[in-house]
Amino acid sequence: MKIEVWSDFVCPFCYIGKRRLEKALEQFPHKDQVEVVFRSFELDPDAKKHYDMSIHEIIAKKYGISVEEAKRVNADIGRQAESVGLTFRFDTMKPTNTFDAHRLAKYAEERGKLPEVAERLFQAYFTDSQQISDHNVLIDLAGEAGLDREEARQVLESSRYGDEVRKDEAEAAGLGVRGVPFFVLNRKYAISGAQPIEVFMQALEKVWEEEKTTSPLQPLASDGGGQCTDGSCQVQ
């Protein structure tokens, strides 16, 4: 079974959804025969690398709400993160552009280290308050994941893997992906949003038992899971 996950490293529900899927896989008896692949999706391709505002202030300005309201929304998301063992530090997060992080992930995929790098990128942004557009930060993360630091530096200083990132994003558009996380199972079924663990379990069991077909994507779940679209994250 192959599960493709379109996500962005600054999308809180992408990290939550990733962990919920992992917890479902822990209970799935055939987990060793499931391949999980992360696909690139930028919530805001025009995002700057550096902002003078906090994530609370950015959200408040973007959606015309008060900073206090933005903090309450983020606190709700933080509680969802805590329920799956994650720690989100919104007060010290460093909003940024993620294109280079996605390029690094593509390099990691080629070297067989994508799961490790994806996890470190999420943790670096949401928990460690690191600037994941900074090349030195990305090189350190690559090294921690077992990649060659000098090779990672050369990748980041070039334009390599940029086409692969754009290909993922174009493919997402072709599949009708409007928000992330977005999970595609065996190119037949789709799960939209950070659904509960039970939903992932049901999906894994259904896809495992069913014979392969060439049917178009069929939604297994689209409501009830948090999702981010164009920089906006909705708590559901």
Tab-separated table of N, CA and C in Angstrom, residues 42-210:
chain	number	residue	atom	x	y	z
A	42	GLU	N	3.130	24.152	-0.956
A	42	GLU	CA	3.388	25.416	-0.252
A	42	GLU	C	2.068	26.144	-0.006
A	43	LEU	N	1.761	26.398	1.243
A	43	LEU	CA	0.549	27.151	1.555
A	43	LEU	C	0.629	28.564	0.993
A	44	ASP	N	1.814	29.134	1.044
A	44	ASP	CA	2.014	30.490	0.522
A	44	ASP	C	3.346	30.547	-0.216
A	45	PRO	N	3.352	30.270	-1.524
A	45	PRO	CA	4.601	30.311	-2.291
A	45	PRO	C	5.278	31.682	-2.283
A	46	ASP	N	4.503	32.732	-1.985
A	46	ASP	CA	5.054	34.093	-1.966
A	46	ASP	C	5.497	34.538	-0.579
A	47	ALA	N	5.477	33.626	0.372
A	47	ALA	CA	5.870	33.989	1.737
A	47	ALA	C	7.309	34.496	1.777
A	48	LYS	N	7.544	35.463	2.650
A	48	LYS	CA	8.904	35.982	2.824
A	48	LYS	C	9.711	35.032	3.713
A	49	LYS	N	11.021	35.158	3.641
A	49	LYS	CA	11.858	34.329	4.505
A	49	LYS	C	11.893	34.858	5.932
A	50	HIS	N	11.722	36.178	6.080
A	50	HIS	CA	11.780	36.783	7.410
A	50	HIS	C	10.603	37.731	7.618
A	51	TYR	N	10.020	37.673	8.799
A	51	TYR	CA	8.910	38.552	9.171
A	51	TYR	C	9.260	39.256	10.483
A	52	ASP	N	8.803	40.489	10.588
A	52	ASP	CA	9.018	41.251	11.817
A	52	ASP	C	7.866	41.076	12.801
A	53	MET	N	6.873	40.270	12.417
A	53	MET	CA	5.707	40.048	13.266
A	53	MET	C	5.674	38.604	13.749
A	54	SER	N	4.961	38.383	14.840
A	54	SER	CA	4.760	37.022	15.342
A	54	SER	C	3.704	36.322	14.492
A	55	ILE	N	3.609	35.018	14.645
A	55	ILE	CA	2.589	34.274	13.900
A	55	ILE	C	1.194	34.744	14.305
A	56	HIS	N	1.023	35.126	15.565
A	56	HIS	CA	-0.277	35.649	16.019
A	56	HIS	C	-0.618	36.943	15.281
A	57	GLU	N	0.349	37.834	15.155
A	57	GLU	CA	0.128	39.119	14.495
A	57	GLU	C	-0.115	38.940	13.000
A	58	ILE	N	0.595	38.013	12.389
A	58	ILE	CA	0.412	37.749	10.957
A	58	ILE	C	-0.998	37.243	10.688
A	59	ILE	N	-1.459	36.303	11.499
A	59	ILE	CA	-2.801	35.743	11.324
A	59	ILE	C	-3.858	36.816	11.568
A	60	ALA	N	-3.659	37.614	12.616
A	60	ALA	CA	-4.618	38.671	12.937
A	60	ALA	C	-4.740	39.663	11.774
A	61	LYS	N	-3.614	40.058	11.213
A	61	LYS	CA	-3.621	41.017	10.111
A	61	LYS	C	-4.248	40.408	8.858
A	62	LYS	N	-3.906	39.166	8.561
A	62	LYS	CA	-4.379	38.514	7.338
A	62	LYS	C	-5.892	38.336	7.332
A	63	TYR	N	-6.459	38.033	8.490
A	63	TYR	CA	-7.882	37.698	8.527
A	63	TYR	C	-8.747	38.721	9.269
A	64	GLY	N	-8.150	39.845	9.606
A	64	GLY	CA	-8.931	40.916	10.185
A	64	GLY	C	-9.507	40.602	11.550
A	65	ILE	N	-8.736	39.874	12.354
A	65	ILE	CA	-9.169	39.564	13.714
A	65	ILE	C	-8.149	40.163	14.684
A	66	SER	N	-8.490	40.159	15.949
A	66	SER	CA	-7.554	40.701	16.928
A	66	SER	C	-6.436	39.700	17.202
A	67	VAL	N	-5.349	40.206	17.747
A	67	VAL	CA	-4.241	39.324	18.114
A	67	VAL	C	-4.698	38.326	19.172
A	68	GLU	N	-5.542	38.775	20.080
A	68	GLU	CA	-6.041	37.870	21.116
A	68	GLU	C	-6.876	36.741	20.515
A	69	GLU	N	-7.682	37.069	19.510
A	69	GLU	CA	-8.455	36.025	18.835
A	69	GLU	C	-7.532	35.034	18.132
A	70	ALA	N	-6.499	35.553	17.499
A	70	ALA	CA	-5.530	34.683	16.831
A	70	ALA	C	-4.849	33.765	17.836
A	71	LYS	N	-4.549	34.297	18.997
A	71	LYS	CA	-3.914	33.484	20.036
A	71	LYS	C	-4.852	32.375	20.511
A	72	ARG	N	-6.134	32.667	20.589
A	72	ARG	CA	-7.095	31.640	21.017
A	72	ARG	C	-7.196	30.516	19.981
A	73	VAL	N	-7.213	30.905	18.703
A	73	VAL	CA	-7.245	29.899	17.636
A	73	VAL	C	-6.002	29.014	17.709
A	74	ASN	N	-4.853	29.645	17.868
A	74	ASN	CA	-3.614	28.883	17.940
A	74	ASN	C	-3.556	28.001	19.181
A	75	ALA	N	-4.136	28.479	20.266
A	75	ALA	CA	-4.174	27.668	21.490
A	75	ALA	C	-5.019	26.418	21.272
A	76	ASP	N	-6.130	26.556	20.537
A	76	ASP	CA	-6.968	25.396	20.230
A	76	ASP	C	-6.184	24.372	19.398
A	77	ILE	N	-5.431	24.876	18.415
A	77	ILE	CA	-4.620	23.979	17.588
A	77	ILE	C	-3.538	23.334	18.443
A	78	GLY	N	-2.960	24.095	19.343
A	78	GLY	CA	-1.931	23.563	20.225
A	78	GLY	C	-2.439	22.429	21.087
A	79	ARG	N	-3.694	22.518	21.537
A	79	ARG	CA	-4.269	21.442	22.351
A	79	ARG	C	-4.458	20.176	21.516
A	80	GLN	N	-4.823	20.349	20.250
A	80	GLN	CA	-4.923	19.177	19.378
A	80	GLN	C	-3.553	18.532	19.192
A	81	ALA	N	-2.535	19.369	19.076
A	81	ALA	CA	-1.175	18.836	18.945
A	81	ALA	C	-0.776	18.049	20.194
A	82	GLU	N	-1.092	18.596	21.359
A	82	GLU	CA	-0.752	17.924	22.611
A	82	GLU	C	-1.418	16.561	22.717
A	83	SER	N	-2.596	16.420	22.131
A	83	SER	CA	-3.332	15.143	22.233
A	83	SER	C	-2.615	14.011	21.513
A	84	VAL	N	-1.682	14.348	20.613
A	84	VAL	CA	-0.919	13.299	19.928
A	84	VAL	C	0.566	13.395	20.271
A	85	GLY	N	0.858	14.061	21.407
A	85	GLY	CA	2.224	14.089	21.913
A	85	GLY	C	3.129	15.131	21.310
A	86	LEU	N	2.566	16.145	20.654
A	86	LEU	CA	3.379	17.190	20.036
A	86	LEU	C	3.323	18.465	20.873
A	87	THR	N	4.380	19.251	20.790
A	87	THR	CA	4.438	20.541	21.469
A	87	THR	C	4.599	21.642	20.432
A	88	PHE	N	3.608	22.535	20.366
A	88	PHE	CA	3.660	23.666	19.445
A	88	PHE	C	3.935	24.937	20.245
A	89	ARG	N	5.000	25.647	19.862
A	89	ARG	CA	5.347	26.888	20.552
A	89	ARG	C	5.045	28.067	19.626
A	90	PHE	N	3.785	28.444	19.581
A	90	PHE	CA	3.364	29.510	18.679
A	90	PHE	C	4.025	30.847	18.991
A	91	ASP	N	4.276	31.119	20.262
A	91	ASP	CA	4.813	32.431	20.642
A	91	ASP	C	6.192	32.689	20.051
A	92	THR	N	6.948	31.637	19.767
A	92	THR	CA	8.318	31.827	19.275
A	92	THR	C	8.531	31.265	17.871
A	93	MET	N	7.465	30.838	17.199
A	93	MET	CA	7.602	30.326	15.829
A	93	MET	C	8.131	31.413	14.907
A	94	LYS	N	8.861	30.987	13.885
A	94	LYS	CA	9.436	31.919	12.917
A	94	LYS	C	8.806	31.677	11.544
A	95	PRO	N	7.706	32.372	11.244
A	95	PRO	CA	7.044	32.217	9.936
A	95	PRO	C	8.027	32.469	8.813
A	96	THR	N	7.933	31.691	7.742
A	96	THR	CA	8.934	31.804	6.691
A	96	THR	C	8.473	31.130	5.412
A	97	ASN	N	9.291	31.244	4.382
A	97	ASN	CA	9.057	30.565	3.118
A	97	ASN	C	9.590	29.137	3.217
A	98	THR	N	8.904	28.174	2.614
A	98	THR	CA	9.296	26.770	2.781
A	98	THR	C	9.838	26.116	1.513
A	99	PHE	N	10.074	26.878	0.455
A	99	PHE	CA	10.503	26.270	-0.804
A	99	PHE	C	11.820	25.508	-0.650
A	100	ASP	N	12.802	26.108	0.023
A	100	ASP	CA	14.078	25.429	0.192
A	100	ASP	C	13.947	24.204	1.098
A	101	ALA	N	13.057	24.269	2.079
A	101	ALA	CA	12.817	23.096	2.928
A	101	ALA	C	12.258	21.947	2.094
A	102	HIS	N	11.377	22.267	1.163
A	102	HIS	CA	10.824	21.228	0.285
A	102	HIS	C	11.900	20.696	-0.668
A	103	ARG	N	12.781	21.563	-1.123
A	103	ARG	CA	13.881	21.084	-1.972
A	103	ARG	C	14.781	20.132	-1.191
A	104	LEU	N	15.059	20.479	0.071
A	104	LEU	CA	15.867	19.596	0.911
A	104	LEU	C	15.171	18.248	1.096
A	105	ALA	N	13.865	18.271	1.274
A	105	ALA	CA	13.116	17.024	1.440
A	105	ALA	C	13.215	16.150	0.188
A	106	LYS	N	13.194	16.772	-0.970
A	106	LYS	CA	13.330	16.021	-2.220
A	106	LYS	C	14.723	15.374	-2.322
A	107	TYR	N	15.729	16.119	-1.925
A	107	TYR	CA	17.081	15.561	-1.877
A	107	TYR	C	17.127	14.380	-0.904
A	108	ALA	N	16.501	14.553	0.262
A	108	ALA	CA	16.467	13.495	1.271
A	108	ALA	C	15.750	12.252	0.736
A	109	GLU	N	14.683	12.473	-0.027
A	109	GLU	CA	13.959	11.343	-0.598
A	109	GLU	C	14.870	10.529	-1.525
A	110	GLU	N	15.655	11.222	-2.324
A	110	GLU	CA	16.578	10.547	-3.240
A	110	GLU	C	17.632	9.747	-2.481
A	111	ARG	N	17.974	10.197	-1.274
A	111	ARG	CA	18.986	9.524	-0.468
A	111	ARG	C	18.385	8.552	0.552
A	112	GLY	N	17.079	8.346	0.472
A	112	GLY	CA	16.437	7.395	1.381
A	112	GLY	C	16.254	7.897	2.797
A	113	LYS	N	16.225	9.223	2.977
A	113	LYS	CA	16.114	9.800	4.315
A	113	LYS	C	14.920	10.743	4.461
A	114	LEU	N	13.924	10.587	3.605
A	114	LEU	CA	12.789	11.505	3.651
A	114	LEU	C	12.024	11.464	4.976
A	115	PRO	N	11.692	10.295	5.525
A	115	PRO	CA	10.939	10.299	6.795
A	115	PRO	C	11.670	11.056	7.903
A	116	GLU	N	12.987	10.841	7.996
A	116	GLU	CA	13.766	11.497	9.045
A	116	GLU	C	13.807	13.009	8.843
A	117	VAL	N	14.014	13.441	7.609
A	117	VAL	CA	14.108	14.878	7.331
A	117	VAL	C	12.752	15.560	7.504
A	118	ALA	N	11.686	14.926	7.047
A	118	ALA	CA	10.350	15.512	7.200
A	118	ALA	C	10.022	15.734	8.673
A	119	GLU	N	10.314	14.748	9.497
A	119	GLU	CA	10.041	14.879	10.932
A	119	GLU	C	10.875	16.006	11.545
A	120	ARG	N	12.147	16.091	11.169
A	120	ARG	CA	12.996	17.129	11.728
A	120	ARG	C	12.559	18.520	11.287
A	121	LEU	N	12.086	18.648	10.053
A	121	LEU	CA	11.621	19.948	9.580
A	121	LEU	C	10.388	20.403	10.355
A	122	PHE	N	9.442	19.496	10.565
A	122	PHE	CA	8.252	19.837	11.342
A	122	PHE	C	8.640	20.226	12.769
A	123	GLN	N	9.469	19.416	13.389
A	123	GLN	CA	9.871	19.677	14.764
A	123	GLN	C	10.641	20.990	14.879
A	124	ALA	N	11.493	21.232	13.902
A	124	ALA	CA	12.296	22.456	13.929
A	124	ALA	C	11.410	23.698	13.914
A	125	TYR	N	10.356	23.661	13.113
A	125	TYR	CA	9.485	24.828	13.008
A	125	TYR	C	8.537	24.944	14.202
A	126	PHE	N	7.820	23.884	14.506
A	126	PHE	CA	6.742	23.983	15.499
A	126	PHE	C	7.212	23.902	16.945
A	127	THR	N	8.284	23.167	17.191
A	127	THR	CA	8.720	22.945	18.566
A	127	THR	C	9.997	23.696	18.906
A	128	ASP	N	10.957	23.688	17.975
A	128	ASP	CA	12.272	24.262	18.267
A	128	ASP	C	12.412	25.725	17.858
A	129	SER	N	11.381	26.283	17.224
A	129	SER	CA	11.375	27.697	16.830
A	129	SER	C	12.579	28.072	15.964
A	130	GLN	N	12.874	27.227	14.989
A	130	GLN	CA	13.987	27.495	14.089
A	130	GLN	C	13.497	28.070	12.766
A	131	GLN	N	14.390	28.785	12.100
A	131	GLN	CA	14.075	29.424	10.813
A	131	GLN	C	14.358	28.402	9.708
A	132	ILE	N	13.327	27.701	9.243
A	132	ILE	CA	13.575	26.589	8.327
A	132	ILE	C	13.746	27.027	6.870
A	133	SER	N	13.958	28.333	6.657
A	133	SER	CA	14.393	28.796	5.343
A	133	SER	C	15.887	29.113	5.358
A	134	ASP	N	16.467	29.169	6.541
A	134	ASP	CA	17.881	29.479	6.701
A	134	ASP	C	18.714	28.259	6.269
A	135	HIS	N	19.620	28.466	5.352
A	135	HIS	CA	20.396	27.335	4.826
A	135	HIS	C	21.240	26.657	5.900
A	136	ASN	N	21.782	27.409	6.826
A	136	ASN	CA	22.581	26.790	7.886
A	136	ASN	C	21.721	25.897	8.770
A	137	VAL	N	20.500	26.335	9.046
A	137	VAL	CA	19.572	25.516	9.821
A	137	VAL	C	19.241	24.237	9.056
A	138	LEU	N	18.952	24.380	7.775
A	138	LEU	CA	18.601	23.222	6.960
A	138	LEU	C	19.767	22.239	6.851
A	139	ILE	N	20.972	22.747	6.746
A	139	ILE	CA	22.149	21.873	6.678
A	139	ILE	C	22.305	21.100	7.984
A	140	ASP	N	22.095	21.781	9.094
A	140	ASP	CA	22.165	21.099	10.394
A	140	ASP	C	21.114	19.998	10.489
A	141	LEU	N	19.911	20.300	10.056
A	141	LEU	CA	18.833	19.305	10.102
A	141	LEU	C	19.167	18.115	9.211
A	142	ALA	N	19.731	18.401	8.043
A	142	ALA	CA	20.125	17.319	7.130
A	142	ALA	C	21.165	16.422	7.791
A	143	GLY	N	22.153	17.047	8.450
A	143	GLY	CA	23.176	16.276	9.128
A	143	GLY	C	22.613	15.423	10.250
A	144	GLU	N	21.667	15.988	11.015
A	144	GLU	CA	21.038	15.240	12.099
A	144	GLU	C	20.274	14.028	11.579
A	145	ALA	N	19.772	14.134	10.352
A	145	ALA	CA	19.001	13.043	9.756
A	145	ALA	C	19.897	12.015	9.051
A	146	GLY	N	21.215	12.248	9.088
A	146	GLY	CA	22.127	11.284	8.501
A	146	GLY	C	22.556	11.584	7.087
A	147	LEU	N	22.255	12.795	6.605
A	147	LEU	CA	22.676	13.184	5.256
A	147	LEU	C	24.036	13.870	5.300
A	148	ASP	N	24.708	13.881	4.172
A	148	ASP	CA	25.998	14.544	4.062
A	148	ASP	C	25.803	16.058	4.081
A	149	ARG	N	26.410	16.722	5.046
A	149	ARG	CA	26.206	18.160	5.225
A	149	ARG	C	26.702	18.959	4.025
A	150	GLU	N	27.851	18.609	3.501
A	150	GLU	CA	28.402	19.361	2.379
A	150	GLU	C	27.550	19.182	1.133
A	151	GLU	N	27.056	17.969	0.930
A	151	GLU	CA	26.192	17.720	-0.217
A	151	GLU	C	24.889	18.495	-0.069
A	152	ALA	N	24.368	18.525	1.157
A	152	ALA	CA	23.149	19.292	1.412
A	152	ALA	C	23.383	20.772	1.135
A	153	ARG	N	24.538	21.280	1.512
A	153	ARG	CA	24.866	22.681	1.259
A	153	ARG	C	24.877	22.966	-0.242
A	154	GLN	N	25.501	22.086	-0.997
A	154	GLN	CA	25.571	22.257	-2.449
A	154	GLN	C	24.177	22.255	-3.072
A	155	VAL	N	23.312	21.391	-2.562
A	155	VAL	CA	21.931	21.352	-3.062
A	155	VAL	C	21.237	22.681	-2.800
A	156	LEU	N	21.354	23.174	-1.585
A	156	LEU	CA	20.649	24.395	-1.201
A	156	LEU	C	21.187	25.627	-1.917
A	157	GLU	N	22.470	25.625	-2.213
A	157	GLU	CA	23.060	26.767	-2.901
A	157	GLU	C	22.798	26.742	-4.403
A	158	SER	N	22.216	25.666	-4.877
A	158	SER	CA	21.858	25.544	-6.290
A	158	SER	C	20.340	25.669	-6.431
A	159	SER	N	19.844	25.330	-7.603
A	159	SER	CA	18.386	25.309	-7.808
A	159	SER	C	17.870	23.877	-7.921
A	160	ARG	N	18.705	22.930	-7.529
A	160	ARG	CA	18.334	21.518	-7.662
A	160	ARG	C	17.077	21.171	-6.880
A	161	TYR	N	16.321	20.267	-7.429
A	161	TYR	CA	15.082	19.729	-6.865
A	161	TYR	C	13.924	20.723	-6.872
A	162	GLY	N	14.161	21.903	-7.405
A	162	GLY	CA	13.063	22.862	-7.518
A	162	GLY	C	11.979	22.362	-8.463
A	163	ASP	N	12.385	21.747	-9.556
A	163	ASP	CA	11.405	21.225	-10.516
A	163	ASP	C	10.569	20.115	-9.902
A	164	GLU	N	11.198	19.307	-9.042
A	164	GLU	CA	10.466	18.223	-8.401
A	164	GLU	C	9.398	18.766	-7.446
A	165	VAL	N	9.735	19.857	-6.756
A	165	VAL	CA	8.754	20.497	-5.868
A	165	VAL	C	7.580	21.023	-6.681
A	166	ARG	N	7.873	21.702	-7.772
A	166	ARG	CA	6.810	22.255	-8.611
A	166	ARG	C	5.959	21.152	-9.237
A	167	LYS	N	6.579	20.026	-9.541
A	167	LYS	CA	5.826	18.908	-10.105
A	167	LYS	C	4.812	18.388	-9.100
A	168	ASP	N	5.217	18.251	-7.840
A	168	ASP	CA	4.287	17.824	-6.788
A	168	ASP	C	3.121	18.794	-6.677
A	169	GLU	N	3.429	20.081	-6.713
A	169	GLU	CA	2.385	21.088	-6.555
A	169	GLU	C	1.434	21.093	-7.738
A	170	ALA	N	1.971	20.875	-8.938
A	170	ALA	CA	1.116	20.795	-10.121
A	170	ALA	C	0.234	19.555	-10.055
A	171	GLU	N	0.796	18.480	-9.554
A	171	GLU	CA	0.021	17.250	-9.423
A	171	GLU	C	-1.102	17.423	-8.411
A	172	ALA	N	-0.812	18.129	-7.332
A	172	ALA	CA	-1.843	18.407	-6.329
A	172	ALA	C	-2.992	19.189	-6.949
A	173	ALA	N	-2.651	20.182	-7.765
A	173	ALA	CA	-3.681	20.979	-8.439
A	173	ALA	C	-4.519	20.092	-9.353
A	174	GLY	N	-3.853	19.150	-10.043
A	174	GLY	CA	-4.574	18.244	-10.929
A	174	GLY	C	-5.508	17.315	-10.190
A	175	LEU	N	-5.159	16.980	-8.946
A	175	LEU	CA	-6.006	16.115	-8.126
A	175	LEU	C	-7.111	16.895	-7.419
A	176	GLY	N	-7.060	18.211	-7.558
A	176	GLY	CA	-8.074	19.040	-6.905
A	176	GLY	C	-7.777	19.351	-5.459
A	177	VAL	N	-6.506	19.245	-5.058
A	177	VAL	CA	-6.134	19.532	-3.674
A	177	VAL	C	-6.217	21.036	-3.436
A	178	ARG	N	-7.013	21.428	-2.455
A	178	ARG	CA	-7.170	22.850	-2.135
A	178	ARG	C	-6.586	23.188	-0.765
A	179	GLY	N	-6.368	22.179	0.041
A	179	GLY	CA	-5.817	22.400	1.372
A	179	GLY	C	-5.061	21.174	1.822
A	180	VAL	N	-4.223	21.350	2.829
A	180	VAL	CA	-3.415	20.248	3.335
A	180	VAL	C	-3.569	20.136	4.852
A	181	PRO	N	-3.338	18.918	5.395
A	181	PRO	CA	-2.810	17.735	4.730
A	181	PRO	C	-3.846	17.059	3.835
A	182	PHE	N	-3.334	16.369	2.827
A	182	PHE	CA	-4.176	15.636	1.888
A	182	PHE	C	-3.510	14.293	1.637
A	183	PHE	N	-4.212	13.229	1.960
A	183	PHE	CA	-3.654	11.881	1.897
A	183	PHE	C	-4.295	11.121	0.738
A	184	VAL	N	-3.477	10.486	-0.079
A	184	VAL	CA	-3.970	9.680	-1.195
A	184	VAL	C	-3.483	8.248	-1.004
A	185	LEU	N	-4.405	7.326	-0.937
A	185	LEU	CA	-4.084	5.920	-0.704
A	185	LEU	C	-4.220	5.142	-2.004
A	186	ASN	N	-3.117	4.562	-2.443
A	186	ASN	CA	-3.089	3.745	-3.660
A	186	ASN	C	-3.673	4.452	-4.877
A	187	ARG	N	-3.568	5.762	-4.881
A	187	ARG	CA	-4.076	6.571	-5.992
A	187	ARG	C	-5.559	6.315	-6.280
A	188	LYS	N	-6.281	5.876	-5.247
A	188	LYS	CA	-7.710	5.625	-5.418
A	188	LYS	C	-8.553	6.391	-4.410
A	189	TYR	N	-8.131	6.404	-3.157
A	189	TYR	CA	-8.918	7.043	-2.107
A	189	TYR	C	-8.200	8.272	-1.560
A	190	ALA	N	-8.985	9.238	-1.131
A	190	ALA	CA	-8.422	10.472	-0.591
A	190	ALA	C	-8.981	10.759	0.797
A	191	ILE	N	-8.115	11.238	1.660
A	191	ILE	CA	-8.504	11.707	2.993
A	191	ILE	C	-8.030	13.145	3.113
A	192	SER	N	-8.943	14.038	3.385
A	192	SER	CA	-8.635	15.454	3.477
A	192	SER	C	-8.654	15.907	4.933
A	193	GLY	N	-7.568	16.537	5.365
A	193	GLY	CA	-7.516	17.068	6.716
A	193	GLY	C	-6.917	16.102	7.724
A	194	ALA	N	-6.628	16.627	8.922
A	194	ALA	CA	-6.050	15.824	10.006
A	194	ALA	C	-7.169	15.070	10.710
A	195	GLN	N	-7.611	14.004	10.090
A	195	GLN	CA	-8.738	13.235	10.605
A	195	GLN	C	-8.357	12.478	11.885
A	196	PRO	N	-9.353	12.048	12.661
A	196	PRO	CA	-9.068	11.239	13.856
A	196	PRO	C	-8.355	9.941	13.493
A	197	ILE	N	-7.637	9.396	14.449
A	197	ILE	CA	-6.886	8.155	14.238
A	197	ILE	C	-7.800	7.048	13.733
A	198	GLU	N	-9.036	7.005	14.248
A	198	GLU	CA	-9.969	5.947	13.858
A	198	GLU	C	-10.289	5.996	12.367
A	199	VAL	N	-10.345	7.188	11.812
A	199	VAL	CA	-10.622	7.330	10.378
A	199	VAL	C	-9.476	6.746	9.562
A	200	PHE	N	-8.261	7.023	9.993
A	200	PHE	CA	-7.106	6.459	9.292
A	200	PHE	C	-7.097	4.935	9.406
A	201	MET	N	-7.463	4.420	10.578
A	201	MET	CA	-7.505	2.969	10.757
A	201	MET	C	-8.503	2.337	9.795
A	202	GLN	N	-9.685	2.929	9.715
A	202	GLN	CA	-10.720	2.398	8.818
A	202	GLN	C	-10.268	2.445	7.367
A	203	ALA	N	-9.582	3.524	7.011
A	203	ALA	CA	-9.105	3.658	5.636
A	203	ALA	C	-8.047	2.608	5.319
A	204	LEU	N	-7.120	2.405	6.237
A	204	LEU	CA	-6.074	1.402	6.030
A	204	LEU	C	-6.679	0.014	5.835
A	205	GLU	N	-7.651	-0.312	6.669
A	205	GLU	CA	-8.284	-1.632	6.577
A	205	GLU	C	-9.061	-1.789	5.277
A	206	LYS	N	-9.756	-0.744	4.878
A	206	LYS	CA	-10.557	-0.805	3.655
A	206	LYS	C	-9.667	-0.989	2.434
A	207	VAL	N	-8.621	-0.178	2.344
A	207	VAL	CA	-7.744	-0.248	1.182
A	207	VAL	C	-6.999	-1.574	1.142
A	208	TRP	N	-6.603	-2.081	2.311
A	208	TRP	CA	-5.887	-3.351	2.357
A	208	TRP	C	-6.745	-4.495	1.830
A	209	GLU	N	-8.022	-4.480	2.196
A	209	GLU	CA	-8.913	-5.588	1.840
A	209	GLU	C	-9.420	-5.506	0.401
A	210	GLU	N	-9.395	-4.324	-0.137
A	210	GLU	CA	-10.004	-4.151	-1.458
A	210	GLU	C	-9.032	-4.440	-2.597
